[in-house]
mmCIF file of C-alpha atoms in Angstrom:
data_model
loop_
_atom_site.group_PDB
_atom_site.id
_atom_site.type_symbol
_atom_site.label_atom_id
_atom_site.label_comp_id
_atom_site.label_asym_id
_atom_site.label_seq_id
_atom_site.Cartn_x
_atom_site.Cartn_y
_atom_site.Cartn_z
ATOM 1 C CA MET A 15 0.000 0.020 0.154
ATOM 2 C CA GLY A 16 1.241 3.540 -0.662
ATOM 3 C CA HIS A 17 0.363 6.621 1.202
ATOM 4 C CA GLY A 18 -0.714 5.835 4.595
ATOM 5 C CA VAL A 19 -2.831 8.564 6.502
ATOM 6 C CA SER A 20 -4.621 8.384 10.045
ATOM 7 C CA ALA A 21 -6.977 10.311 12.055
ATOM 8 C CA THR A 22 -8.503 10.063 15.625
ATOM 9 C CA ILE A 23 -11.602 11.341 16.748
ATOM 10 C CA VAL A 24 -12.762 11.933 20.333
ATOM 11 C CA SER A 25 -15.848 13.138 21.769
ATOM 12 C CA THR A 26 -16.338 16.240 23.916
ATOM 13 C CA ASP A 27 -18.807 17.038 26.546
ATOM 14 C CA VAL A 28 -20.819 19.044 24.355
ATOM 15 C CA ASP A 29 -23.327 17.388 22.249
ATOM 16 C CA PHE A 30 -21.725 16.696 18.678
ATOM 17 C CA THR A 31 -18.654 18.627 19.160
ATOM 18 C CA HIS A 32 -15.620 16.347 18.322
ATOM 19 C CA ARG A 33 -11.917 16.698 18.355
ATOM 20 C CA ILE A 34 -9.828 15.310 15.536
ATOM 21 C CA GLN A 35 -6.163 14.440 15.456
ATOM 22 C CA VAL A 36 -4.762 14.033 11.986
ATOM 23 C CA GLY A 37 -0.967 13.995 12.153
ATOM 24 C CA LYS A 38 -0.084 16.954 13.945
ATOM 25 C CA PHE A 39 -3.051 18.901 13.262
ATOM 26 C CA GLN A 40 -5.880 19.403 15.719
ATOM 27 C CA LEU A 41 -9.325 19.877 14.089
ATOM 28 C CA THR A 42 -12.696 20.547 15.413
ATOM 29 C CA ALA A 43 -16.092 18.879 13.813
ATOM 30 C CA ASP A 44 -19.527 19.577 14.624
ATOM 31 C CA GLU A 45 -22.831 19.999 13.123
ATOM 32 C CA PRO A 46 -24.718 23.440 12.923
ATOM 33 C CA ALA A 47 -27.041 24.348 15.555
ATOM 34 C CA SER A 48 -29.900 23.711 12.959
ATOM 35 C CA LEU A 49 -29.042 20.102 13.195
ATOM 36 C CA GLY A 50 -28.436 20.158 17.197
ATOM 37 C CA GLY A 51 -24.835 21.092 17.231
ATOM 38 C CA GLN A 52 -22.787 23.997 18.256
ATOM 39 C CA GLY A 53 -21.447 25.057 14.946
ATOM 40 C CA ALA A 54 -17.937 24.710 16.605
ATOM 41 C CA GLY A 55 -16.288 23.310 13.571
ATOM 42 C CA PRO A 56 -17.045 22.136 9.941
ATOM 43 C CA ALA A 57 -19.670 19.226 9.588
ATOM 44 C CA PRO A 58 -18.594 16.044 8.250
ATOM 45 C CA TYR A 59 -19.418 16.922 4.604
ATOM 46 C CA ASP A 60 -17.870 20.297 4.827
ATOM 47 C CA TYR A 61 -14.508 18.184 5.440
ATOM 48 C CA TYR A 62 -15.571 15.854 2.515
ATOM 49 C CA LEU A 63 -15.480 18.949 0.419
ATOM 50 C CA ALA A 64 -12.286 20.459 1.977
ATOM 51 C CA ALA A 65 -10.266 17.434 1.235
ATOM 52 C CA LEU A 66 -11.400 17.511 -2.398
ATOM 53 C CA SER A 67 -10.913 21.119 -2.765
ATOM 54 C CA ALA A 68 -7.326 20.824 -1.351
ATOM 55 C CA CYS A 69 -6.637 17.894 -3.726
ATOM 56 C CA THR A 70 -8.064 19.798 -6.675
ATOM 57 C CA ALA A 71 -5.833 22.923 -5.806
ATOM 58 C CA ILE A 72 -2.499 21.210 -5.126
ATOM 59 C CA THR A 73 -2.712 18.887 -7.983
ATOM 60 C CA LEU A 74 -3.459 21.478 -10.405
ATOM 61 C CA ARG A 75 -0.584 23.694 -8.900
ATOM 62 C CA MET A 76 1.803 20.808 -9.126
ATOM 63 C CA TYR A 77 0.877 19.953 -12.783
ATOM 64 C CA ALA A 78 1.104 23.807 -13.761
ATOM 65 C CA GLN A 79 4.401 24.026 -12.376
ATOM 66 C CA ARG A 80 5.812 21.071 -14.252
ATOM 67 C CA LYS A 81 4.510 22.485 -17.534
ATOM 68 C CA GLY A 82 6.021 25.821 -16.573
ATOM 69 C CA TRP A 83 2.260 27.443 -16.574
ATOM 70 C CA GLU A 84 1.433 30.559 -14.588
ATOM 71 C CA LEU A 85 -1.841 29.888 -12.546
ATOM 72 C CA GLY A 86 -1.578 32.837 -10.541
ATOM 73 C CA GLU A 87 -4.173 32.810 -7.726
ATOM 74 C CA PHE A 88 -6.021 29.655 -8.061
ATOM 75 C CA LYS A 89 -9.543 29.021 -6.582
ATOM 76 C CA ALA A 90 -11.972 26.454 -6.753
ATOM 77 C CA GLU A 91 -15.405 26.633 -5.603
ATOM 78 C CA LEU A 92 -17.229 23.265 -4.515
ATOM 79 C CA SER A 93 -20.769 22.576 -4.013
ATOM 80 C CA PHE A 94 -22.381 19.436 -2.551
ATOM 81 C CA SER A 95 -26.000 18.387 -3.172
ATOM 82 C CA LYS A 96 -27.953 15.188 -3.210
ATOM 83 C CA ASP A 97 -30.783 14.805 -5.883
ATOM 84 C CA ALA A 98 -34.305 13.261 -5.172
ATOM 85 C CA ASP A 99 -33.118 9.656 -5.241
ATOM 86 C CA GLY A 100 -30.094 10.466 -2.541
ATOM 87 C CA LYS A 101 -27.490 10.326 -5.185
ATOM 88 C CA ALA A 102 -24.746 12.835 -4.060
ATOM 89 C CA HIS A 103 -23.369 15.417 -6.756
ATOM 90 C CA ILE A 104 -20.351 17.521 -6.646
ATOM 91 C CA HIS A 105 -19.611 20.336 -8.758
ATOM 92 C CA ARG A 106 -16.297 22.361 -8.929
ATOM 93 C CA VAL A 107 -15.978 25.696 -10.556
ATOM 94 C CA LEU A 108 -12.183 26.617 -11.451
ATOM 95 C CA HIS A 109 -10.621 29.915 -11.329
ATOM 96 C CA ALA A 110 -7.135 31.016 -12.014
ATOM 97 C CA SER A 111 -5.826 34.603 -12.348
ATOM 98 C CA GLY A 112 -2.756 33.451 -14.461
ATOM 99 C CA PRO A 113 -2.808 33.964 -18.318
ATOM 100 C CA LEU A 114 -3.877 30.471 -19.481
ATOM 101 C CA THR A 115 -4.866 29.782 -22.764
ATOM 102 C CA ASP A 116 -8.089 27.819 -23.777
ATOM 103 C CA ALA A 117 -5.921 24.765 -24.573
ATOM 104 C CA GLN A 118 -4.264 24.886 -21.102
ATOM 105 C CA TRP A 119 -7.532 25.224 -19.386
ATOM 106 C CA SER A 120 -8.896 21.989 -21.494
ATOM 107 C CA ARG A 121 -5.840 20.022 -20.056
ATOM 108 C CA LEU A 122 -6.336 21.126 -16.533
ATOM 109 C CA LEU A 123 -10.184 20.006 -16.880
ATOM 110 C CA GLU A 124 -8.809 16.707 -18.104
ATOM 111 C CA VAL A 125 -6.221 16.524 -15.001
ATOM 112 C CA VAL A 126 -8.694 17.521 -12.520
ATOM 113 C CA VAL A 127 -11.009 14.469 -13.090
ATOM 114 C CA ASN A 128 -8.308 12.222 -12.062
ATOM 115 C CA THR A 129 -6.657 13.960 -8.891
ATOM 116 C CA PRO A 130 -6.083 11.261 -6.235
ATOM 117 C CA VAL A 131 -9.099 12.301 -3.857
ATOM 118 C CA THR A 132 -11.194 12.660 -6.975
ATOM 119 C CA LYS A 133 -10.592 9.056 -8.243
ATOM 120 C CA THR A 134 -11.253 7.601 -4.476
ATOM 121 C CA MET A 135 -14.436 9.375 -3.936
ATOM 122 C CA ARG A 136 -15.457 8.530 -7.517
ATOM 123 C CA GLU A 137 -14.519 4.937 -7.396
ATOM 124 C CA GLY A 138 -14.995 4.701 -3.581
ATOM 125 C CA ALA A 139 -12.873 2.925 -0.676
ATOM 126 C CA GLU A 140 -13.270 -0.300 1.130
ATOM 127 C CA ILE A 141 -14.040 0.805 4.543
ATOM 128 C CA THR A 142 -13.988 -1.948 7.338
ATOM 129 C CA SER A 143 -14.742 -1.479 11.265
ATOM 130 C CA GLU A 144 -13.945 -3.377 14.441
ATOM 131 C CA ARG A 145 -14.438 -3.017 18.080
ATOM 132 C CA GLY A 146 -11.703 -1.623 20.031
ATOM 133 C CA ALA A 147 -10.974 -1.403 23.791
ATOM 134 C CA ALA A 148 -13.250 1.079 25.885
ATOM 135 C CA ALA A 149 -12.276 4.301 25.595
ATOM 136 C CA ALA A 150 -10.280 6.081 28.378
#
């Protein structure tokens, strides 16, 4: 297996607020008040979009640098929705302030379809679970 990542999440004494440890980074997850949370941090689908947007930006920046293209300021706007059948849909709108040609944009739109996180989300991942020891 290639790149390994791990995360640990621990509940707090406040309803849905949880502390997440990813490597050396501390994050908070919660639900908005409208869903019974405190809004103390992004909700799970917010992190889902954040992961995809980060991979999008980093991958396209790496690709452009290898090609010697100037992206300038890059921005990706992502939206998540579910249709009447419950199928998830994500739409990305990409922006760059650099002087890119139509051909360069076409290539970037081809590349973005195959970023690592895009592929994992599209193809799915095997998810397994097991019971651990009681929390300390």
